Amino acid sequence: MKKIIFFLFLFATNMIFAQSKVIENISGYELLNSGSLSDNNNEVDGYYFFYKVDDLEDRKSEYAIVILDKNLNETARKSYVGNKYSRLIQGVFDGNQITFLFFNEQRKFIKLIGYDRKGQEVEPLEYKLTRQDVIYTKNQYDRNNEIRLIPIDKKGILLKFFKNQGEQVQYIPTGNGEVWGMKNEKDTIEYVRNKVVDIKFGFFGIGNTKVGSRELKEYKILGIGKSFAAITEFNIDASIHIDAYNHNTNYRKQTKSSFFKIIKVDTGELIYSEEIPYKIKKKEQFKSYLNVIFTDEEIVALGEYYVGPKNLRKGISSGLFIEKFSYDGKKLSGKQISWENQLFQKFQQENKEKGKNYVFFHNVVKTDDGFVAIGEQYKKAVSAGGVTAKIITLGLAQASKIMIKDAYFFQFDNDFNLVDLTKIEKAKSLYGGLSDFSTPQESAHYLNTFGYFDYLQTQVDKKHNKFYTTFLDYDNSDKKDPKLTYKTVVFQDSKFKETSFSIPKNEKVKYTALPAKLGYVLIYEYDEEKEKSSLRLEKIDVE
C-alpha cells in the first residue's frame, strides 16, 4: 500500500506579491476535487484538495484530503478508505463542512462523507438504491442530468438524486435545522425489464410498447443564497415504454405545469409560490425562470418571457424579465425588457457570431446607482470553426454545441431599467455533449453546474466601494508560446477597467484556478512529467 508523503514548504519568489507552496512525492495520486473555504463574511480563507491515493485489497480504495489556510499553510491531512467501485460525483463546502458525494452502481447506494474545517470526519450518510433506481440514475447521467450537491451557506446541503424513477431533493443540515425533502411517490407501475412484452413493429422496424403511465416531478434549482433556495418544480405526465430490442424502460414526458418556488432551506418553509401554466392563449405570456441571485437586500430573479403558444413552441422569446422579491416572500416589482430594446440590439450587433445570442448571469452586485448584472454570452453552434480557446466534449458528441464567448456587464438603475452594457472580449470556448434536443438554456445550466463557464469569482471591496470580477481567458495567438490569461474587470465610480496576468501554458501541466482571498486568485498546477503539484496565490492588480 502506498503511503501519503507530502513535503510541503513555502518559499518567497522574486514577485513580491506571490505566495507559493510545492507538494512533492505524489506519484500516482489523482486529484479528484478541490475548492475554496470561506469565513463568516463569505471571504475565502482556505482551500481543500481531495486525492485518490491507491487501490487496496478487499475491493477498497484509499483517499486523502488536505486542508490549507488562506496563506497556503497546511492545517489538516486525513485519510479515507472507501469501496473501490464508488465514483466521486462532487465535493462542496457549505460554510460548516466539506462534503463528498459518491455513487456506487455495483453496491447500489449513494454515500456522503464529510469533514469539518479542522479535518475531523463527521458521521457519513448512505442512501440505499434499488436496481431500478440505479438504472434510472445511469439513464439520467447519459442525459447529463447528474446527482448533485448544492451547498447552502452556513446551513447545510441540498442533495438531488433519483428514487422511484423520478427526482428527489433532500435538505441535509450541517448546523442547526430540520431535514426536509421534495420527492416522487413510489412508482406503482410494475417494473417489466427482462419480461416478455407484446412487441410492435413499425414502418422502420422494431418499435416499442407502452406499458403504463404516471405523474413525475422534476426540479430545476435556479439559485442558492442567504439561506434560501429558488426552484422550478415541473409536473410531468410520463408514459412508460419498453424498448422491444433490449427491453430497456424509457419515458416519454410532457410537462403540464410548473411552479416557481422560493424556500427557506433550514425549515423547508415555502415563502413564495407561483404557478406557470403551459397552456396559454394567443396574446398571453409564459415565463421561463433562468437564474435567481440573492443580494444583501433582496432576491433577484431573471428569465425570458414568451408571447403566445406559437412562439413558446418554437422557443422564440420576446425579451428578458427581472423580478424582485423580499426575504419574507413578497413580490416587490417586475420589469420586462424587450429584445427590441436599443441596448439589447446593441448586444446582438456587437456579437460577430451568427444566430441568436444568450446571456448566462453569474452574479448581480448592488451599487450606489443601482445594480450590475454579470454574465457571459453563449449561443448554439454546429461546428468548432474559429474556436481559439478550448473544446469540451462530455458524453457522446452531438451535432449541436454551445459556444461561450465574451463577458457582459449590464447596468441597471434602482428600478431595473437597463441603462448601459459593457462588453469584455475573451476567447471562445466550445462545449459538446448534450442532446441535440436540449435548449441552449438547459445546456448553459449544466455547464454552469460543473464549472465550464470561464467565470471564476466576483469580489466586493466594500471598504473602497468597488468590485472586481475575474474570468479565465486563453491566448493561443502564438502557438509556440500559448498562455493562460486571468482577466479581471474592476468596477468603481460607474467605470470599468480591465487588468490581467498570464502564465505560460504547458501541455504536460494541468491547471486549476480557485477563488481566493480578497485581491487574489489561487492557481493549482500539476506537472505530470515531474509528478509535482504546486500552488500559488497571484495578486490581482486592482489599483
Coordinates of C-alpha atoms in Angstrom, one line a residue:
M1 CA 0.0 0.0 0.0
K2 CA 1.3 3.4 -0.9
K3 CA 1.7 5.9 1.8
I4 CA 0.9 9.6 1.5
I5 CA 4.1 11.6 1.9
F6 CA 3.8 15.3 1.3
F7 CA 6.8 17.5 1.6
L8 CA 5.4 21.0 1.9
F9 CA 7.2 24.2 2.1
L10 CA 6.7 27.9 1.5
F11 CA 9.2 29.9 -0.4
A12 CA 9.5 33.6 -1.4
T13 CA 9.6 34.4 -5.1
N14 CA 11.0 37.4 -6.9
M15 CA 7.4 38.6 -7.3
I16 CA 6.7 40.4 -4.0
F17 CA 3.0 39.6 -4.2
A18 CA 3.2 35.9 -4.7
Q19 CA 2.9 33.1 -2.1
S20 CA 3.7 29.6 -3.3
K21 CA 3.6 26.0 -2.0
V22 CA 5.0 22.9 -3.6
I23 CA 3.5 19.5 -2.9
E24 CA 6.0 16.8 -3.9
N25 CA 6.2 13.0 -4.0
I26 CA 2.6 12.4 -5.0
S27 CA 3.4 10.0 -7.8
G28 CA 0.3 8.1 -8.9
Y29 CA -2.0 10.3 -6.8
E30 CA -5.0 11.7 -8.7
L31 CA -6.6 15.0 -7.7
L32 CA -10.4 14.3 -7.8
N33 CA -11.8 17.5 -6.3
S34 CA -10.7 20.9 -4.9
G35 CA -12.4 24.0 -3.6
S36 CA -12.2 27.1 -1.5
L37 CA -13.3 27.6 2.1
S38 CA -14.9 30.9 3.3
D39 CA -15.3 32.7 6.6
N40 CA -18.4 34.2 8.2
N41 CA -18.1 37.2 5.9
N42 CA -18.0 34.9 2.8
E43 CA -14.4 35.8 2.1
V44 CA -12.1 33.0 1.1
D45 CA -9.8 31.9 3.9
G46 CA -8.7 28.4 2.9
Y47 CA -8.7 25.5 0.5
Y48 CA -9.2 21.8 0.3
F49 CA -7.8 19.1 -2.0
F50 CA -9.2 15.6 -2.3
Y51 CA -6.9 12.9 -3.8
K52 CA -7.3 9.2 -4.8
V53 CA -4.1 7.6 -3.4
D54 CA -4.3 3.9 -4.3
D55 CA -6.5 0.8 -4.8
L56 CA -6.2 -1.6 -1.9
E57 CA -7.1 -5.2 -1.2
D58 CA -10.6 -6.3 -0.4
R59 CA -12.1 -4.0 -3.1
K60 CA -11.1 -0.9 -1.2
S61 CA -9.6 2.4 -2.3
E62 CA -7.6 5.0 -0.2
Y63 CA -8.2 8.7 -0.5
A64 CA -6.7 11.7 1.2
I65 CA -8.0 15.2 2.0
V66 CA -5.5 18.1 2.5
I67 CA -6.8 21.4 4.0
L68 CA -4.8 24.7 3.8
D69 CA -5.4 28.1 5.2
K70 CA -5.7 31.3 3.1
N71 CA -1.9 31.7 3.1
L72 CA -1.3 28.1 1.9
N73 CA -0.3 26.7 5.3
E74 CA -1.4 23.1 5.8
T75 CA -3.9 22.8 8.7
A76 CA -5.1 19.2 8.3
R77 CA -4.4 16.0 6.4
K78 CA -6.7 12.9 6.7
S79 CA -7.0 9.5 5.0
Y80 CA -10.3 7.9 4.0
V81 CA -10.8 4.3 2.8
G82 CA -13.9 3.5 0.8
N83 CA -15.4 1.0 -1.6
K84 CA -13.3 0.6 -4.8
Y85 CA -16.3 0.8 -7.1
S86 CA -17.6 4.1 -5.7
R87 CA -17.4 7.0 -8.1
L88 CA -16.9 10.5 -6.7
I89 CA -19.6 12.8 -8.2
Q90 CA -18.9 16.1 -6.4
G91 CA -17.4 17.9 -3.5
V92 CA -18.7 21.1 -1.9
F93 CA -18.1 23.3 1.1
D94 CA -21.2 24.8 2.8
G95 CA -19.5 27.0 5.4
N96 CA -19.7 24.3 8.1
Q97 CA -18.2 21.2 6.5
I98 CA -16.7 19.8 3.3
T99 CA -18.9 17.1 1.8
F100 CA -18.1 14.5 -0.9
L101 CA -20.8 12.6 -2.8
F102 CA -20.1 9.0 -4.1
F103 CA -22.3 6.8 -6.3
N104 CA -21.8 3.0 -6.3
E105 CA -23.6 1.3 -9.1
Q106 CA -22.5 -2.2 -8.1
R107 CA -23.5 -2.0 -4.4
K108 CA -26.5 0.2 -5.3
F109 CA -26.0 3.2 -2.9
I110 CA -25.0 6.8 -2.8
K111 CA -22.9 8.0 0.1
L112 CA -22.0 11.3 1.6
I113 CA -18.8 11.7 3.7
G114 CA -17.9 15.0 5.4
Y115 CA -15.1 16.8 7.2
D116 CA -15.2 19.9 9.4
R117 CA -12.7 22.7 8.9
K118 CA -10.2 21.0 11.2
G119 CA -10.3 17.8 9.1
Q120 CA -12.4 15.8 11.6
E121 CA -14.7 13.3 9.8
V122 CA -18.4 13.7 10.5
E123 CA -20.9 10.8 10.5
P124 CA -21.4 9.6 6.9
L125 CA -24.8 9.2 5.3
E126 CA -25.8 6.4 3.0
Y127 CA -28.9 6.1 0.8
K128 CA -29.8 2.6 -0.5
L129 CA -31.0 2.4 -4.1
T130 CA -33.0 -0.3 -5.9
R131 CA -31.9 -1.8 -9.2
Q132 CA -34.5 0.3 -10.9
D133 CA -33.1 3.4 -9.2
V134 CA -29.6 2.6 -10.4
I135 CA -30.8 2.1 -14.0
Y136 CA -32.7 5.4 -13.9
T137 CA -29.7 7.2 -12.4
K138 CA -27.5 5.9 -15.2
N139 CA -30.1 6.9 -17.7
Q140 CA -30.2 10.4 -16.4
Y141 CA -26.4 10.6 -16.3
D142 CA -26.3 9.7 -20.0
R143 CA -28.5 12.8 -20.5
N144 CA -26.1 14.9 -18.4
N145 CA -28.7 15.1 -15.5
E146 CA -26.3 14.2 -12.7
I147 CA -26.8 13.6 -9.0
R148 CA -25.9 16.9 -7.3
L149 CA -24.9 18.5 -4.1
I150 CA -25.8 22.2 -3.6
P151 CA -24.2 24.0 -0.6
I152 CA -26.3 26.3 1.5
D153 CA -24.1 28.9 3.2
K154 CA -23.7 28.2 6.9
K155 CA -26.7 25.9 6.9
G156 CA -26.3 22.6 5.0
I157 CA -26.6 21.0 1.6
L158 CA -29.3 20.1 -0.8
L159 CA -29.0 16.6 -2.3
K160 CA -30.7 16.0 -5.7
F161 CA -30.9 12.3 -6.6
F162 CA -33.1 9.8 -8.3
K163 CA -35.5 7.5 -6.5
N164 CA -38.7 5.6 -7.6
Q165 CA -37.8 6.5 -11.2
G166 CA -38.1 10.2 -10.5
E167 CA -36.2 13.1 -9.0
Q168 CA -35.9 13.9 -5.3
V169 CA -34.4 16.8 -3.4
Q170 CA -33.5 16.5 0.3
Y171 CA -32.1 19.1 2.6
I172 CA -29.4 17.9 5.0
P173 CA -28.5 20.3 7.8
T174 CA -24.8 20.6 8.8
G175 CA -25.6 23.0 11.5
N176 CA -29.0 23.6 13.1
G177 CA -32.1 22.9 11.1
E178 CA -34.6 20.2 10.1
V179 CA -34.4 17.5 7.4
W180 CA -37.0 18.0 4.7
G181 CA -37.4 17.0 1.1
M182 CA -39.4 17.0 -2.2
K183 CA -40.0 13.7 -3.8
N184 CA -41.9 11.5 -6.2
E185 CA -44.2 9.0 -4.6
K186 CA -43.4 5.3 -5.0
D187 CA -43.7 4.0 -8.6
T188 CA -46.9 1.9 -8.8
I189 CA -46.1 0.6 -12.3
E190 CA -44.6 -2.9 -12.2
Y191 CA -41.1 -2.9 -13.5
V192 CA -41.1 -5.1 -16.6
R193 CA -37.4 -5.2 -17.7
N194 CA -36.4 -8.8 -18.9
K195 CA -40.1 -9.8 -19.1
V196 CA -41.8 -10.8 -22.4
V197 CA -43.9 -7.9 -23.7
D198 CA -46.1 -7.5 -26.7
I199 CA -43.6 -6.3 -29.4
K200 CA -45.0 -3.9 -32.0
F201 CA -43.4 -3.4 -35.4
G202 CA -43.5 0.0 -37.1
F203 CA -42.6 1.2 -40.6
F204 CA -38.9 1.4 -39.6
G205 CA -38.7 -2.0 -37.9
I206 CA -38.9 -2.9 -34.3
G207 CA -40.8 -0.4 -32.2
N208 CA -41.7 -0.2 -28.5
T209 CA -44.7 -0.9 -26.3
K210 CA -46.4 1.4 -23.9
V211 CA -46.9 -0.4 -20.6
G212 CA -48.3 2.4 -18.4
S213 CA -48.1 6.0 -17.3
R214 CA -47.6 8.0 -14.2
E215 CA -47.0 11.5 -12.9
L216 CA -43.5 12.7 -12.3
K217 CA -41.9 15.7 -10.6
E218 CA -38.6 17.2 -11.7
Y219 CA -36.7 20.0 -10.1
K220 CA -34.5 22.8 -11.6
I221 CA -32.5 24.6 -8.9
L222 CA -32.2 28.2 -10.1
G223 CA -30.2 29.8 -7.3
I224 CA -29.0 29.4 -3.7
G225 CA -28.1 32.1 -1.2
K226 CA -28.9 33.8 2.1
S227 CA -30.3 30.5 3.5
F228 CA -32.9 30.4 0.7
A229 CA -33.3 28.3 -2.5
A230 CA -35.2 29.1 -5.7
I231 CA -36.6 26.1 -7.5
T232 CA -38.8 25.4 -10.5
E233 CA -40.9 22.3 -9.9
F234 CA -42.2 20.6 -13.0
N235 CA -45.3 18.4 -13.0
I236 CA -45.0 15.9 -15.8
D237 CA -47.1 13.2 -17.4
A238 CA -44.8 10.3 -18.3
S239 CA -45.8 7.4 -20.5
I240 CA -43.7 4.3 -19.8
H241 CA -42.4 2.3 -22.8
I242 CA -40.4 -0.8 -23.2
D243 CA -37.8 -0.9 -26.0
A244 CA -38.5 -4.1 -28.0
Y245 CA -34.9 -4.6 -28.8
N246 CA -33.3 -4.7 -25.4
H247 CA -36.3 -4.3 -23.1
N248 CA -35.0 -1.1 -21.6
T249 CA -37.5 1.1 -19.9
N250 CA -37.9 4.7 -21.1
Y251 CA -40.2 7.6 -20.5
R252 CA -41.9 10.0 -22.9
K253 CA -42.5 13.1 -21.0
Q254 CA -44.9 16.0 -21.4
T255 CA -44.8 19.0 -18.9
K256 CA -48.3 20.0 -17.9
S257 CA -47.5 22.7 -15.4
S258 CA -44.7 24.1 -13.3
F259 CA -44.3 26.2 -10.1
F260 CA -41.7 28.8 -9.3
K261 CA -40.8 28.5 -5.6
I262 CA -38.7 30.2 -3.1
I263 CA -37.9 28.1 0.0
K264 CA -36.3 28.8 3.4
V265 CA -33.9 26.0 3.4
D266 CA -33.3 25.4 7.1
T267 CA -37.0 24.7 7.7
G268 CA -38.4 23.8 4.3
E269 CA -40.9 26.7 4.6
L270 CA -42.3 27.9 1.3
I271 CA -42.2 31.7 1.3
Y272 CA -43.3 32.2 -2.4
S273 CA -45.0 30.1 -5.0
E274 CA -46.3 30.9 -8.4
E275 CA -47.8 28.5 -11.0
I276 CA -46.6 28.8 -14.5
P277 CA -49.3 27.4 -16.8
Y278 CA -48.1 25.8 -20.1
K279 CA -51.4 26.3 -21.9
I280 CA -51.6 29.9 -22.9
K281 CA -53.7 31.8 -25.4
K282 CA -52.5 33.9 -28.4
K283 CA -51.6 37.1 -26.6
E284 CA -50.8 35.6 -23.2
Q285 CA -47.3 35.4 -21.8
F286 CA -45.3 32.4 -20.5
K287 CA -42.3 33.0 -18.1
S288 CA -39.2 30.8 -18.1
Y289 CA -37.1 31.5 -15.0
L290 CA -33.4 31.1 -15.7
N291 CA -31.4 32.5 -12.8
V292 CA -32.1 33.7 -9.2
I293 CA -29.5 35.7 -7.4
F294 CA -29.6 36.6 -3.7
T295 CA -28.3 40.0 -2.9
D296 CA -27.9 41.5 0.6
E297 CA -31.2 43.5 0.2
E298 CA -33.5 41.3 -1.9
I299 CA -33.9 38.3 -4.2
V300 CA -33.5 39.0 -7.9
A301 CA -35.0 36.6 -10.5
L302 CA -34.1 36.7 -14.2
G303 CA -35.7 34.9 -17.1
E304 CA -37.2 35.1 -20.6
Y305 CA -40.8 35.7 -21.5
Y306 CA -42.7 34.3 -24.5
V307 CA -45.9 35.8 -26.1
G308 CA -48.4 33.3 -27.5
P309 CA -48.3 29.4 -27.8
K310 CA -46.7 29.5 -31.3
N311 CA -43.6 31.4 -30.1
L312 CA -43.4 29.2 -27.0
R313 CA -43.4 26.0 -29.1
K314 CA -40.7 27.4 -31.3
G315 CA -38.6 28.8 -28.4
I316 CA -38.8 32.4 -29.6
S317 CA -38.8 34.6 -26.6
S318 CA -39.8 38.3 -26.6
G319 CA -37.3 39.5 -24.1
L320 CA -35.9 39.4 -20.6
F321 CA -37.8 39.8 -17.4
I322 CA -36.5 40.8 -14.0
E323 CA -38.4 40.4 -10.7
K324 CA -37.5 41.4 -7.2
F325 CA -38.7 39.7 -4.0
S326 CA -38.3 40.4 -0.3
Y327 CA -36.9 37.8 2.0
D328 CA -40.4 37.5 3.6
G329 CA -41.8 36.3 0.3
K330 CA -43.4 39.5 -1.1
K331 CA -43.0 40.3 -4.8
L332 CA -41.7 43.8 -4.9
S333 CA -41.6 44.6 -8.6
G334 CA -41.4 43.2 -12.1
K335 CA -39.8 44.6 -15.2
Q336 CA -39.8 43.4 -18.8
I337 CA -37.1 44.4 -21.3
S338 CA -37.9 43.6 -25.0
W339 CA -35.2 42.2 -27.2
E340 CA -36.1 45.3 -29.4
N341 CA -34.7 47.5 -26.6
Q342 CA -31.9 49.6 -28.1
L343 CA -29.3 48.3 -25.7
F344 CA -30.2 44.7 -26.3
Q345 CA -30.0 45.4 -30.0
K346 CA -26.5 46.7 -29.3
F347 CA -25.7 43.4 -27.6
Q348 CA -26.8 41.4 -30.7
Q349 CA -25.0 43.8 -33.0
E350 CA -21.7 43.7 -31.1
N351 CA -21.6 39.9 -31.4
K352 CA -19.9 38.7 -34.5
E353 CA -21.4 35.2 -34.2
K354 CA -24.4 34.4 -36.4
G355 CA -27.6 33.2 -34.8
K356 CA -29.3 34.2 -31.5
N357 CA -27.0 35.0 -28.6
Y358 CA -27.9 34.4 -25.0
V359 CA -26.5 35.6 -21.6
F360 CA -26.0 33.4 -18.6
F361 CA -26.0 35.7 -15.5
H362 CA -23.5 34.7 -12.8
N363 CA -24.0 37.4 -10.3
V364 CA -25.8 40.7 -9.5
V365 CA -24.0 43.3 -7.5
K366 CA -25.7 46.3 -5.7
T367 CA -24.1 49.6 -6.5
D368 CA -24.7 53.2 -5.4
D369 CA -26.6 53.8 -8.7
G370 CA -28.5 50.5 -9.0
F371 CA -27.3 47.1 -10.0
V372 CA -24.7 45.4 -12.2
A373 CA -25.6 42.0 -13.7
I374 CA -22.5 40.0 -14.7
G375 CA -22.9 37.4 -17.4
E376 CA -21.3 35.5 -20.3
Q377 CA -22.5 35.3 -23.8
Y378 CA -23.3 31.9 -25.2
K379 CA -25.1 30.5 -28.3
K380 CA -25.9 27.3 -30.0
A381 CA -23.2 26.3 -32.6
V382 CA -22.8 23.4 -35.1
S383 CA -19.1 23.5 -35.6
A384 CA -15.8 24.3 -34.0
G385 CA -14.8 26.9 -36.6
G386 CA -12.8 29.7 -35.1
V387 CA -12.5 28.4 -31.6
T388 CA -9.2 29.5 -30.2
A389 CA -9.7 28.6 -26.6
K390 CA -10.9 25.1 -25.6
I391 CA -13.2 22.4 -26.9
I392 CA -15.0 20.5 -24.1
T393 CA -16.7 17.2 -25.0
L394 CA -18.7 15.3 -22.4
G395 CA -20.5 12.1 -23.2
L396 CA -21.4 11.4 -26.8
A397 CA -20.5 14.1 -29.3
Q398 CA -23.6 15.9 -30.8
A399 CA -24.0 17.9 -33.9
S400 CA -25.1 21.0 -31.9
K401 CA -22.7 22.5 -29.4
I402 CA -22.7 25.5 -27.1
M403 CA -20.2 28.3 -27.7
I404 CA -19.1 30.5 -24.8
K405 CA -17.7 33.9 -25.8
D406 CA -17.5 37.4 -24.3
A407 CA -18.4 38.7 -20.9
Y408 CA -21.0 41.3 -20.5
F409 CA -21.9 43.7 -17.7
F410 CA -25.4 45.0 -17.7
Q411 CA -26.0 48.2 -15.7
F412 CA -29.5 48.8 -14.3
D413 CA -30.9 51.7 -12.2
N414 CA -32.6 51.0 -8.9
D415 CA -35.9 50.3 -10.7
F416 CA -34.1 47.8 -13.0
N417 CA -34.3 50.0 -16.1
L418 CA -31.4 49.0 -18.4
V419 CA -29.1 52.0 -18.7
D420 CA -25.9 50.6 -20.2
L421 CA -23.9 47.5 -21.1
T422 CA -20.2 46.9 -21.3
K423 CA -18.5 44.1 -23.4
I424 CA -15.3 42.5 -22.3
E425 CA -13.8 40.4 -25.0
K426 CA -12.3 37.0 -24.4
A427 CA -11.5 33.9 -26.4
K428 CA -14.2 31.3 -27.5
S429 CA -14.8 28.0 -25.8
L430 CA -16.9 25.3 -27.3
Y431 CA -18.9 22.7 -25.4
G432 CA -20.3 19.5 -26.9
G433 CA -22.1 16.5 -25.4
L434 CA -25.7 17.4 -24.5
S435 CA -28.6 16.1 -26.5
D436 CA -29.3 17.9 -29.8
F437 CA -32.9 18.3 -28.5
S438 CA -31.8 20.3 -25.4
T439 CA -32.4 24.0 -25.4
P440 CA -29.4 26.4 -25.2
Q441 CA -30.6 27.5 -21.7
E442 CA -30.7 23.9 -20.4
S443 CA -27.2 23.3 -21.7
A444 CA -26.0 26.6 -20.1
H445 CA -27.3 25.5 -16.7
Y446 CA -25.4 22.2 -17.0
L447 CA -22.2 24.0 -18.0
N448 CA -22.5 26.3 -15.0
T449 CA -23.2 23.5 -12.6
F450 CA -20.0 21.7 -13.4
G451 CA -17.8 24.8 -13.9
Y452 CA -17.4 25.0 -17.7
F453 CA -18.1 28.8 -18.0
D454 CA -15.0 31.0 -17.8
Y455 CA -16.4 33.0 -14.8
L456 CA -14.2 32.5 -11.7
Q457 CA -15.3 34.9 -9.0
T458 CA -16.6 38.3 -8.0
Q459 CA -15.1 40.0 -5.0
V460 CA -16.7 43.0 -3.4
D461 CA -14.4 45.5 -1.7
K462 CA -16.9 47.4 0.4
K463 CA -14.1 49.5 2.1
H464 CA -13.2 51.1 -1.3
N465 CA -16.7 50.9 -2.8
K466 CA -15.7 48.7 -5.8
F467 CA -15.9 45.1 -7.0
Y468 CA -13.8 43.0 -9.4
T469 CA -14.8 40.0 -11.4
T470 CA -12.3 37.5 -12.8
F471 CA -12.6 35.3 -15.9
L472 CA -10.3 32.7 -17.3
D473 CA -9.1 33.6 -20.8
Y474 CA -6.9 32.0 -23.4
D475 CA -4.1 33.4 -25.5
N476 CA -3.2 30.9 -28.3
S477 CA -2.2 33.6 -30.8
D478 CA 1.4 32.4 -30.6
K479 CA 1.2 28.6 -31.0
K480 CA 4.8 28.3 -29.8
D481 CA 4.1 30.2 -26.6
P482 CA 0.5 29.7 -25.6
K483 CA -0.7 31.3 -22.4
L484 CA -3.5 31.1 -19.8
T485 CA -4.8 34.6 -19.0
Y486 CA -6.8 35.6 -16.0
K487 CA -8.7 38.7 -16.8
T488 CA -10.2 40.9 -14.1
V489 CA -12.7 43.6 -14.6
V490 CA -12.7 46.3 -11.9
F491 CA -15.8 48.4 -11.4
Q492 CA -15.6 51.7 -9.5
D493 CA -17.3 55.1 -9.8
S494 CA -19.5 53.7 -12.6
K495 CA -16.5 52.9 -14.7
F496 CA -14.9 49.6 -15.8
K497 CA -11.2 48.9 -16.1
E498 CA -9.5 45.7 -17.3
T499 CA -6.4 44.1 -15.8
S500 CA -4.9 40.7 -16.3
F501 CA -2.0 38.4 -15.7
S502 CA -0.8 35.5 -17.8
I503 CA 1.1 32.3 -17.1
P504 CA 2.8 30.1 -19.7
K505 CA 0.7 27.1 -20.8
N506 CA 2.4 23.7 -20.7
E507 CA 0.6 20.8 -22.3
K508 CA 2.0 18.5 -19.7
V509 CA 0.7 20.6 -16.9
K510 CA -2.9 20.6 -15.6
Y511 CA -4.2 23.9 -14.4
T512 CA -7.0 24.8 -12.0
A513 CA -8.0 28.2 -10.8
L514 CA -9.9 28.7 -7.5
P515 CA -11.4 31.8 -5.8
A516 CA -9.0 33.2 -3.3
K517 CA -8.8 35.8 -0.5
L518 CA -9.7 39.4 -1.4
G519 CA -7.5 40.6 -4.3
Y520 CA -6.0 37.2 -5.2
V521 CA -6.5 34.2 -7.5
L522 CA -5.2 30.7 -6.5
I523 CA -3.5 28.7 -9.3
Y524 CA -3.1 24.9 -8.8
E525 CA -0.7 23.2 -11.2
Y526 CA 0.1 19.5 -11.6
D527 CA 3.1 18.7 -13.7
E528 CA 2.5 15.1 -15.0
E529 CA 6.1 14.7 -16.2
K530 CA 7.7 15.8 -12.9
E531 CA 4.9 14.4 -10.8
K532 CA 4.8 17.7 -8.8
S533 CA 1.9 19.8 -7.6
S534 CA 2.3 23.4 -6.8
L535 CA 0.0 26.2 -5.6
R536 CA 0.4 29.9 -5.8
L537 CA -1.6 33.0 -4.9
E538 CA -1.5 35.6 -7.7
K539 CA -2.3 39.1 -6.8
I540 CA -4.8 41.0 -8.9
D541 CA -3.8 44.5 -10.0
V542 CA -6.9 46.4 -8.9
E543 CA -5.5 49.8 -8.2

